[in-house]
PDB file of C-alpha atoms in Angstrom:
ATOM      1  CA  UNK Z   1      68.221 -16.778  60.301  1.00 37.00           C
ATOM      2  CA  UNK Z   2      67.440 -16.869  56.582  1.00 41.00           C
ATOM      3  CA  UNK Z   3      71.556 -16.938  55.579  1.00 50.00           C
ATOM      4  CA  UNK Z   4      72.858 -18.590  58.635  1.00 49.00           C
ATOM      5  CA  UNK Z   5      76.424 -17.533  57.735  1.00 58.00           C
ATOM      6  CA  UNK Z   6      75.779 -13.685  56.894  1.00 68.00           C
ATOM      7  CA  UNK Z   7      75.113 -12.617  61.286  1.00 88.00           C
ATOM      8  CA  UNK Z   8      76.371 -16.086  62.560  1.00 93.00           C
ATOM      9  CA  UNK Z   9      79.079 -14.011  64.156  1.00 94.00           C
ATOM     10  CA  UNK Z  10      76.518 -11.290  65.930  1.00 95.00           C
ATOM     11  CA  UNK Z  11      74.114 -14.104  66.649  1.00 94.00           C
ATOM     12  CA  UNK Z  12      77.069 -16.428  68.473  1.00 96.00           C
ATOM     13  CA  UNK Z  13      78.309 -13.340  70.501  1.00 96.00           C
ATOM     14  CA  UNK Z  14      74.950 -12.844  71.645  1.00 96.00           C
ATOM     15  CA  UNK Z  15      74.235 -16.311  72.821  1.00 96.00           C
ATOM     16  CA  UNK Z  16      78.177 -16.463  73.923  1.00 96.00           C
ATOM     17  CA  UNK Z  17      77.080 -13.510  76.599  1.00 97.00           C
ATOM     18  CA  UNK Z  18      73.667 -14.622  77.338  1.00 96.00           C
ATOM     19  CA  UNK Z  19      74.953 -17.785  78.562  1.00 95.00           C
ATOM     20  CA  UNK Z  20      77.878 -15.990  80.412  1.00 96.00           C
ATOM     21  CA  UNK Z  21      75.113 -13.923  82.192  1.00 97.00           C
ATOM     22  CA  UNK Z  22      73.638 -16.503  83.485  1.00 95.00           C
ATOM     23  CA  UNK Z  23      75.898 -18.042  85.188  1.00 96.00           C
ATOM     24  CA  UNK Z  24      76.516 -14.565  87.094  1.00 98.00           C
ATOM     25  CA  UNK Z  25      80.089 -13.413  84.724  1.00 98.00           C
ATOM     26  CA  UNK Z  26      80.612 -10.370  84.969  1.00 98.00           C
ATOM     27  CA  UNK Z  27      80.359  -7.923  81.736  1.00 97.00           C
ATOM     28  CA  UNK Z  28      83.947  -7.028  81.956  1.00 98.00           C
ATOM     29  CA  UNK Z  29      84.481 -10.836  82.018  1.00 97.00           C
ATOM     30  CA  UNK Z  30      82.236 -11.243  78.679  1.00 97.00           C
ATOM     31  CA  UNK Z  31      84.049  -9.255  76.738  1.00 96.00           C
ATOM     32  CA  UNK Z  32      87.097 -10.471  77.583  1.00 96.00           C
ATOM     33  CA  UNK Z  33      86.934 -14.005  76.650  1.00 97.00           C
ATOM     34  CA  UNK Z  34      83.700 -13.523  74.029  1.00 96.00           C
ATOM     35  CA  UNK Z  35      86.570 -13.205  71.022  1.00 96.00           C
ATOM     36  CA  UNK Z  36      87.643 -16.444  72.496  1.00 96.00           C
ATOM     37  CA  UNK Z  37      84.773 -18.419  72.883  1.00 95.00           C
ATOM     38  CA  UNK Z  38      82.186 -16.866  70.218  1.00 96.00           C
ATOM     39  CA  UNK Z  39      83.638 -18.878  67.096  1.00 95.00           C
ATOM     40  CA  UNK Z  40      82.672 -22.267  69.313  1.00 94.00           C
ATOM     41  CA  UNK Z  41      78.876 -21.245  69.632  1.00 95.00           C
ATOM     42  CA  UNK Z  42      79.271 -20.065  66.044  1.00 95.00           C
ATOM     43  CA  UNK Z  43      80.187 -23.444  64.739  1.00 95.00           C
ATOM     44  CA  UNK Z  44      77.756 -25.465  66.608  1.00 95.00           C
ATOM     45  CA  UNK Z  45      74.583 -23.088  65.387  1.00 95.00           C
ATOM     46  CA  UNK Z  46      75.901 -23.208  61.702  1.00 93.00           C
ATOM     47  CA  UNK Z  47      75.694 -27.033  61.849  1.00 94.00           C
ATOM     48  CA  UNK Z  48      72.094 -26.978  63.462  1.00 95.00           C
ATOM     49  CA  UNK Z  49      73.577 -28.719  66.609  1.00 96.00           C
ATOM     50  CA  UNK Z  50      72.301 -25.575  68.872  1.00 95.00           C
ATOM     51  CA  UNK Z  51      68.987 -23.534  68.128  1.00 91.00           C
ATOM     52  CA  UNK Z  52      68.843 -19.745  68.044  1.00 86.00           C
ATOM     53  CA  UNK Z  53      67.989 -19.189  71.458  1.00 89.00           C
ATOM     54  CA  UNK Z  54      71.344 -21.493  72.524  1.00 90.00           C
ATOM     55  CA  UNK Z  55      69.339 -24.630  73.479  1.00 92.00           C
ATOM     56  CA  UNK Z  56      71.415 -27.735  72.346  1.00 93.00           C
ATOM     57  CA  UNK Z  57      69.721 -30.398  69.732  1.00 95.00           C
ATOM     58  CA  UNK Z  58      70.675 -33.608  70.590  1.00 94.00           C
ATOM     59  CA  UNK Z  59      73.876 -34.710  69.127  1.00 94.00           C
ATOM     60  CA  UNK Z  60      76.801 -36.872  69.479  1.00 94.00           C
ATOM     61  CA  UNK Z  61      80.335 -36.008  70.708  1.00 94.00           C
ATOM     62  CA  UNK Z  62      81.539 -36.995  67.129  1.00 95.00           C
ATOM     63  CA  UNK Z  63      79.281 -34.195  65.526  1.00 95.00           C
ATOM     64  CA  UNK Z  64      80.209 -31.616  67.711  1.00 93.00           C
ATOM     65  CA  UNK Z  65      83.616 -32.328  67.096  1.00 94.00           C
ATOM     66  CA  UNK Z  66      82.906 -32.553  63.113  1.00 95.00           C
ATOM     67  CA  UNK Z  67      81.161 -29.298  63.456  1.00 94.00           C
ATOM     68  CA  UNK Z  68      84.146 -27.375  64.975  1.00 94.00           C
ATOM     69  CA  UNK Z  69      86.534 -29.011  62.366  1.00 94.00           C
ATOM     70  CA  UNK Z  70      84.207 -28.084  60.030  1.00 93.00           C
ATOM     71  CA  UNK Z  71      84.200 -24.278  61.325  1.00 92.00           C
ATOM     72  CA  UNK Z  72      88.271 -23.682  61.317  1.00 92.00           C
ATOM     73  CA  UNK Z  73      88.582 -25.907  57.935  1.00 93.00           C
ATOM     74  CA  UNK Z  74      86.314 -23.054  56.149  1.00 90.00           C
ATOM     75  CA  UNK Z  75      88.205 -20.045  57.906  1.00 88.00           C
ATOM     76  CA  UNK Z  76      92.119 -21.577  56.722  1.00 86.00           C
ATOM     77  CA  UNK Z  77      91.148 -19.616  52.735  1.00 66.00           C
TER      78      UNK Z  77
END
């Protein structure tokens, strides 16, 4: 992504359903909970702690948790 921020949101729904896929969910399933659970993805790919394709980078608990804070505390403006 050259501006991680301007298709973060395309780009984490992607991987959200992907990943959903694979472990056999059902489309119908997907796109039910994908508004839910896309922001999460979206979060840990804008702090580099997941890769494009969805493969984690190695990381401790305390940066995903920093990364997710991070998210919402940018989305309260």
């Amino acid at each position: 992504m050259s501006d991680r921020t301007d298709n973060i949101e395309p780009v984490a729904r992607a991987l959200y359903a992907k990943q959903m896929r694979m472990l056999g969910v059902s489309e119908d399933e997907i796109a039910a909970t994908s508004d839910r659970y896309w922001p999460v993805l979206a979060a840990q790919l804008q702090a580099g702690l997941i890769d494009e394709d969805g493969s984690p980078i190695a990381h401790s608990v305390e940066k995903g948790l920093e990364a997710w804070y991070a998210w919402l505390d940018e989305r309260k403006a």
